[in-house]
Amino acid sequence: MKKGFFALALMTVVLIMLALAGCGGSKTYQPQAINEDVDVCVVCNMQVKDDAFATQIVLKDGKSLKFDDIGCMNEWKRKNHTSQIGMDFVRDYNDKEWVEFKKATYVYDASIRTPMAYGIVSFKDKASAEAFLAEQGVGQIMSAEELANHTWKQSKEMMEMPGHMEHGEGHGEAQGEGHGS
């Protein structure tokens, strides 16, 4: 009888601990899927494509903000309270998997074509970024911390190419695709 009571008491304690751990722990923020039919960039109002350039901020209240280019996401962060951010995400250039902004590795060069001509692509690991750099023959590898000191200028040459528009000039289909030049 004592063994049964002890086992029941131990099981009850374990269940209570699991329940408490589930209630009080840190909140997990997850990116939402991109819906090209309705998702537009919060900054420039361009269509957000389900591609390697899409980025996303999930606010602490659960609302998801989507961007067509990492530069637009940076612009939003610069103009708004970052204390609202639960988690920010970028996409791996190769397989489009969502990656936490601070964990990704970046390649920058003004000649790299991105939707809003910021010239930054993201990768889930440094090896992938190095492979891209070797293939393209241009660029520099940057961490999320290094992006904090980046100039965030749009490439005027890239903006003048077909498929690019200034922020707020239109919607949707005029985004450039592809990379490198």
JSON list of C-alpha atoms in Angstrom, two decimals, residues 28-163:
[
{"chain": "A", "resi": 28, "resn": "THR", "atom": "CA", "xyz": [7.84, 30.78, -28.28]},
{"chain": "A", "resi": 29, "resn": "TYR", "atom": "CA", "xyz": [7.38, 32.94, -31.36]},
{"chain": "A", "resi": 30, "resn": "GLN", "atom": "CA", "xyz": [6.91, 31.26, -34.73]},
{"chain": "A", "resi": 31, "resn": "PRO", "atom": "CA", "xyz": [6.92, 32.83, -38.20]},
{"chain": "A", "resi": 32, "resn": "GLN", "atom": "CA", "xyz": [3.75, 32.61, -40.25]},
{"chain": "A", "resi": 33, "resn": "ALA", "atom": "CA", "xyz": [3.56, 31.28, -43.78]},
{"chain": "A", "resi": 34, "resn": "ILE", "atom": "CA", "xyz": [3.72, 33.83, -46.58]},
{"chain": "A", "resi": 35, "resn": "ASN", "atom": "CA", "xyz": [0.49, 34.26, -48.56]},
{"chain": "A", "resi": 36, "resn": "GLU", "atom": "CA", "xyz": [1.45, 36.02, -51.79]},
{"chain": "A", "resi": 37, "resn": "ASP", "atom": "CA", "xyz": [-2.19, 36.86, -52.52]},
{"chain": "A", "resi": 38, "resn": "VAL", "atom": "CA", "xyz": [-2.57, 39.12, -49.46]},
{"chain": "A", "resi": 39, "resn": "ASP", "atom": "CA", "xyz": [0.79, 39.76, -47.79]},
{"chain": "A", "resi": 40, "resn": "VAL", "atom": "CA", "xyz": [2.35, 43.14, -48.48]},
{"chain": "A", "resi": 41, "resn": "CYS", "atom": "CA", "xyz": [5.44, 44.69, -46.95]},
{"chain": "A", "resi": 42, "resn": "VAL", "atom": "CA", "xyz": [4.60, 46.79, -43.91]},
{"chain": "A", "resi": 43, "resn": "VAL", "atom": "CA", "xyz": [7.12, 49.45, -45.04]},
{"chain": "A", "resi": 44, "resn": "CYS", "atom": "CA", "xyz": [6.93, 49.74, -48.83]},
{"chain": "A", "resi": 45, "resn": "ASN", "atom": "CA", "xyz": [3.54, 48.10, -49.55]},
{"chain": "A", "resi": 46, "resn": "MET", "atom": "CA", "xyz": [5.06, 45.80, -52.17]},
{"chain": "A", "resi": 47, "resn": "GLN", "atom": "CA", "xyz": [3.87, 42.21, -52.46]},
{"chain": "A", "resi": 48, "resn": "VAL", "atom": "CA", "xyz": [5.77, 39.85, -50.17]},
{"chain": "A", "resi": 49, "resn": "LYS", "atom": "CA", "xyz": [6.78, 36.86, -52.24]},
{"chain": "A", "resi": 50, "resn": "ASP", "atom": "CA", "xyz": [7.25, 33.44, -50.74]},
{"chain": "A", "resi": 51, "resn": "ASP", "atom": "CA", "xyz": [10.94, 33.58, -51.55]},
{"chain": "A", "resi": 52, "resn": "ALA", "atom": "CA", "xyz": [14.39, 33.81, -49.98]},
{"chain": "A", "resi": 53, "resn": "PHE", "atom": "CA", "xyz": [14.11, 37.58, -49.43]},
{"chain": "A", "resi": 54, "resn": "ALA", "atom": "CA", "xyz": [11.00, 37.56, -47.22]},
{"chain": "A", "resi": 55, "resn": "THR", "atom": "CA", "xyz": [11.56, 38.57, -43.60]},
{"chain": "A", "resi": 56, "resn": "GLN", "atom": "CA", "xyz": [9.21, 38.74, -40.65]},
{"chain": "A", "resi": 57, "resn": "ILE", "atom": "CA", "xyz": [8.82, 40.19, -37.19]},
{"chain": "A", "resi": 58, "resn": "VAL", "atom": "CA", "xyz": [6.51, 38.53, -34.70]},
{"chain": "A", "resi": 59, "resn": "LEU", "atom": "CA", "xyz": [5.45, 41.03, -32.07]},
{"chain": "A", "resi": 60, "resn": "LYS", "atom": "CA", "xyz": [5.03, 40.06, -28.42]},
{"chain": "A", "resi": 61, "resn": "ASP", "atom": "CA", "xyz": [1.25, 40.27, -28.88]},
{"chain": "A", "resi": 62, "resn": "GLY", "atom": "CA", "xyz": [1.50, 37.60, -31.62]},
{"chain": "A", "resi": 63, "resn": "LYS", "atom": "CA", "xyz": [0.93, 39.91, -34.60]},
{"chain": "A", "resi": 64, "resn": "SER", "atom": "CA", "xyz": [3.15, 39.14, -37.58]},
{"chain": "A", "resi": 65, "resn": "LEU", "atom": "CA", "xyz": [4.73, 41.89, -39.69]},
{"chain": "A", "resi": 66, "resn": "LYS", "atom": "CA", "xyz": [6.03, 40.79, -43.08]},
{"chain": "A", "resi": 67, "resn": "PHE", "atom": "CA", "xyz": [8.62, 42.45, -45.29]},
{"chain": "A", "resi": 68, "resn": "ASP", "atom": "CA", "xyz": [9.80, 41.89, -48.87]},
{"chain": "A", "resi": 69, "resn": "ASP", "atom": "CA", "xyz": [13.44, 42.76, -48.11]},
{"chain": "A", "resi": 70, "resn": "ILE", "atom": "CA", "xyz": [15.62, 42.75, -44.99]},
{"chain": "A", "resi": 71, "resn": "GLY", "atom": "CA", "xyz": [16.23, 46.46, -45.55]},
{"chain": "A", "resi": 72, "resn": "CYS", "atom": "CA", "xyz": [12.52, 47.16, -45.10]},
{"chain": "A", "resi": 73, "resn": "MET", "atom": "CA", "xyz": [12.54, 45.18, -41.86]},
{"chain": "A", "resi": 74, "resn": "ASN", "atom": "CA", "xyz": [15.51, 47.24, -40.67]},
{"chain": "A", "resi": 75, "resn": "GLU", "atom": "CA", "xyz": [13.68, 50.45, -41.58]},
{"chain": "A", "resi": 76, "resn": "TRP", "atom": "CA", "xyz": [10.67, 49.35, -39.50]},
{"chain": "A", "resi": 77, "resn": "LYS", "atom": "CA", "xyz": [12.93, 48.55, -36.54]},
{"chain": "A", "resi": 78, "resn": "ARG", "atom": "CA", "xyz": [14.63, 51.94, -36.83]},
{"chain": "A", "resi": 79, "resn": "LYS", "atom": "CA", "xyz": [11.28, 53.80, -36.76]},
{"chain": "A", "resi": 80, "resn": "ASN", "atom": "CA", "xyz": [9.44, 51.71, -34.16]},
{"chain": "A", "resi": 81, "resn": "HIS", "atom": "CA", "xyz": [9.90, 50.39, -30.68]},
{"chain": "A", "resi": 82, "resn": "THR", "atom": "CA", "xyz": [11.98, 47.22, -30.85]},
{"chain": "A", "resi": 83, "resn": "SER", "atom": "CA", "xyz": [10.79, 46.38, -27.34]},
{"chain": "A", "resi": 84, "resn": "GLN", "atom": "CA", "xyz": [7.57, 45.18, -29.03]},
{"chain": "A", "resi": 85, "resn": "ILE", "atom": "CA", "xyz": [9.46, 42.47, -30.94]},
{"chain": "A", "resi": 86, "resn": "GLY", "atom": "CA", "xyz": [9.06, 38.91, -29.75]},
{"chain": "A", "resi": 87, "resn": "MET", "atom": "CA", "xyz": [11.29, 37.47, -32.48]},
{"chain": "A", "resi": 88, "resn": "ASP", "atom": "CA", "xyz": [12.54, 38.51, -35.90]},
{"chain": "A", "resi": 89, "resn": "PHE", "atom": "CA", "xyz": [13.15, 36.08, -38.74]},
{"chain": "A", "resi": 90, "resn": "VAL", "atom": "CA", "xyz": [14.91, 35.97, -42.10]},
{"chain": "A", "resi": 91, "resn": "ARG", "atom": "CA", "xyz": [14.93, 33.27, -44.73]},
{"chain": "A", "resi": 92, "resn": "ASP", "atom": "CA", "xyz": [17.84, 31.07, -45.71]},
{"chain": "A", "resi": 93, "resn": "TYR", "atom": "CA", "xyz": [18.69, 32.05, -49.29]},
{"chain": "A", "resi": 94, "resn": "ASN", "atom": "CA", "xyz": [19.11, 28.43, -50.41]},
{"chain": "A", "resi": 95, "resn": "ASP", "atom": "CA", "xyz": [16.15, 26.55, -48.94]},
{"chain": "A", "resi": 96, "resn": "LYS", "atom": "CA", "xyz": [13.84, 29.36, -47.71]},
{"chain": "A", "resi": 97, "resn": "GLU", "atom": "CA", "xyz": [13.76, 27.99, -44.14]},
{"chain": "A", "resi": 98, "resn": "TRP", "atom": "CA", "xyz": [13.00, 30.58, -41.49]},
{"chain": "A", "resi": 99, "resn": "VAL", "atom": "CA", "xyz": [16.03, 31.47, -39.35]},
{"chain": "A", "resi": 100, "resn": "GLU", "atom": "CA", "xyz": [16.18, 33.72, -36.29]},
{"chain": "A", "resi": 101, "resn": "PHE", "atom": "CA", "xyz": [17.66, 37.06, -37.35]},
{"chain": "A", "resi": 102, "resn": "LYS", "atom": "CA", "xyz": [20.41, 37.00, -34.73]},
{"chain": "A", "resi": 103, "resn": "LYS", "atom": "CA", "xyz": [21.46, 33.43, -35.64]},
{"chain": "A", "resi": 104, "resn": "ALA", "atom": "CA", "xyz": [21.73, 33.97, -39.40]},
{"chain": "A", "resi": 105, "resn": "THR", "atom": "CA", "xyz": [24.84, 34.86, -41.41]},
{"chain": "A", "resi": 106, "resn": "TYR", "atom": "CA", "xyz": [24.58, 37.55, -44.08]},
{"chain": "A", "resi": 107, "resn": "VAL", "atom": "CA", "xyz": [26.30, 38.47, -47.32]},
{"chain": "A", "resi": 108, "resn": "TYR", "atom": "CA", "xyz": [26.25, 42.07, -48.50]},
{"chain": "A", "resi": 109, "resn": "ASP", "atom": "CA", "xyz": [27.25, 43.66, -51.78]},
{"chain": "A", "resi": 110, "resn": "ALA", "atom": "CA", "xyz": [25.55, 46.56, -53.56]},
{"chain": "A", "resi": 111, "resn": "SER", "atom": "CA", "xyz": [25.47, 44.48, -56.76]},
{"chain": "A", "resi": 112, "resn": "ILE", "atom": "CA", "xyz": [23.42, 41.64, -55.25]},
{"chain": "A", "resi": 113, "resn": "ARG", "atom": "CA", "xyz": [19.83, 41.91, -56.50]},
{"chain": "A", "resi": 114, "resn": "THR", "atom": "CA", "xyz": [17.22, 41.95, -53.77]},
{"chain": "A", "resi": 115, "resn": "PRO", "atom": "CA", "xyz": [13.62, 43.19, -54.01]},
{"chain": "A", "resi": 116, "resn": "MET", "atom": "CA", "xyz": [14.35, 46.69, -52.64]},
{"chain": "A", "resi": 117, "resn": "ALA", "atom": "CA", "xyz": [18.04, 46.81, -53.65]},
{"chain": "A", "resi": 118, "resn": "TYR", "atom": "CA", "xyz": [19.58, 46.65, -50.18]},
{"chain": "A", "resi": 119, "resn": "GLY", "atom": "CA", "xyz": [21.96, 43.92, -51.43]},
{"chain": "A", "resi": 120, "resn": "ILE", "atom": "CA", "xyz": [21.78, 41.67, -48.36]},
{"chain": "A", "resi": 121, "resn": "VAL", "atom": "CA", "xyz": [21.00, 37.96, -48.43]},
{"chain": "A", "resi": 122, "resn": "SER", "atom": "CA", "xyz": [20.73, 35.70, -45.40]},
{"chain": "A", "resi": 123, "resn": "PHE", "atom": "CA", "xyz": [21.89, 32.17, -44.69]},
{"chain": "A", "resi": 124, "resn": "LYS", "atom": "CA", "xyz": [21.29, 29.71, -41.86]},
{"chain": "A", "resi": 125, "resn": "ASP", "atom": "CA", "xyz": [25.03, 29.11, -41.42]},
{"chain": "A", "resi": 126, "resn": "LYS", "atom": "CA", "xyz": [28.40, 30.62, -42.26]},
{"chain": "A", "resi": 127, "resn": "ALA", "atom": "CA", "xyz": [29.37, 27.76, -44.60]},
{"chain": "A", "resi": 128, "resn": "SER", "atom": "CA", "xyz": [26.39, 28.51, -46.86]},
{"chain": "A", "resi": 129, "resn": "ALA", "atom": "CA", "xyz": [27.25, 32.22, -46.87]},
{"chain": "A", "resi": 130, "resn": "GLU", "atom": "CA", "xyz": [30.87, 31.42, -47.77]},
{"chain": "A", "resi": 131, "resn": "ALA", "atom": "CA", "xyz": [29.74, 29.15, -50.62]},
{"chain": "A", "resi": 132, "resn": "PHE", "atom": "CA", "xyz": [27.50, 31.94, -51.99]},
{"chain": "A", "resi": 133, "resn": "LEU", "atom": "CA", "xyz": [30.35, 34.43, -51.71]},
{"chain": "A", "resi": 134, "resn": "ALA", "atom": "CA", "xyz": [32.71, 32.10, -53.58]},
{"chain": "A", "resi": 135, "resn": "GLU", "atom": "CA", "xyz": [30.10, 31.49, -56.32]},
{"chain": "A", "resi": 136, "resn": "GLN", "atom": "CA", "xyz": [29.29, 35.20, -56.78]},
{"chain": "A", "resi": 137, "resn": "GLY", "atom": "CA", "xyz": [32.83, 36.47, -56.43]},
{"chain": "A", "resi": 138, "resn": "VAL", "atom": "CA", "xyz": [31.63, 39.60, -54.60]},
{"chain": "A", "resi": 139, "resn": "GLY", "atom": "CA", "xyz": [30.39, 40.53, -51.17]},
{"chain": "A", "resi": 140, "resn": "GLN", "atom": "CA", "xyz": [31.32, 40.47, -47.55]},
{"chain": "A", "resi": 141, "resn": "ILE", "atom": "CA", "xyz": [30.10, 38.18, -44.80]},
{"chain": "A", "resi": 142, "resn": "MET", "atom": "CA", "xyz": [28.36, 39.88, -41.89]},
{"chain": "A", "resi": 143, "resn": "SER", "atom": "CA", "xyz": [26.75, 38.81, -38.63]},
{"chain": "A", "resi": 144, "resn": "ALA", "atom": "CA", "xyz": [23.55, 40.25, -37.18]},
{"chain": "A", "resi": 145, "resn": "GLU", "atom": "CA", "xyz": [25.70, 42.33, -34.82]},
{"chain": "A", "resi": 146, "resn": "GLU", "atom": "CA", "xyz": [27.66, 43.76, -37.75]},
{"chain": "A", "resi": 147, "resn": "LEU", "atom": "CA", "xyz": [24.42, 44.66, -39.54]},
{"chain": "A", "resi": 148, "resn": "ALA", "atom": "CA", "xyz": [23.67, 47.00, -36.62]},
{"chain": "A", "resi": 149, "resn": "ASN", "atom": "CA", "xyz": [26.46, 49.25, -37.93]},
{"chain": "A", "resi": 150, "resn": "HIS", "atom": "CA", "xyz": [25.61, 48.77, -41.62]},
{"chain": "A", "resi": 151, "resn": "THR", "atom": "CA", "xyz": [24.72, 51.87, -43.68]},
{"chain": "A", "resi": 152, "resn": "TRP", "atom": "CA", "xyz": [21.50, 50.33, -45.10]},
{"chain": "A", "resi": 153, "resn": "LYS", "atom": "CA", "xyz": [21.59, 52.25, -48.36]},
{"chain": "A", "resi": 154, "resn": "GLN", "atom": "CA", "xyz": [19.72, 51.09, -51.41]},
{"chain": "A", "resi": 155, "resn": "SER", "atom": "CA", "xyz": [21.81, 50.63, -54.55]},
{"chain": "A", "resi": 156, "resn": "LYS", "atom": "CA", "xyz": [20.77, 53.38, -56.96]},
{"chain": "A", "resi": 157, "resn": "GLU", "atom": "CA", "xyz": [21.95, 51.26, -59.91]},
{"chain": "A", "resi": 158, "resn": "MET", "atom": "CA", "xyz": [19.83, 48.32, -58.78]},
{"chain": "A", "resi": 159, "resn": "MET", "atom": "CA", "xyz": [16.81, 50.56, -58.17]},
{"chain": "A", "resi": 160, "resn": "GLU", "atom": "CA", "xyz": [17.00, 51.81, -61.76]},
{"chain": "A", "resi": 161, "resn": "MET", "atom": "CA", "xyz": [17.01, 48.28, -63.19]},
{"chain": "A", "resi": 162, "resn": "PRO", "atom": "CA", "xyz": [13.74, 46.82, -64.49]},
{"chain": "A", "resi": 163, "resn": "GLY", "atom": "CA", "xyz": [11.89, 45.10, -61.69]}
]
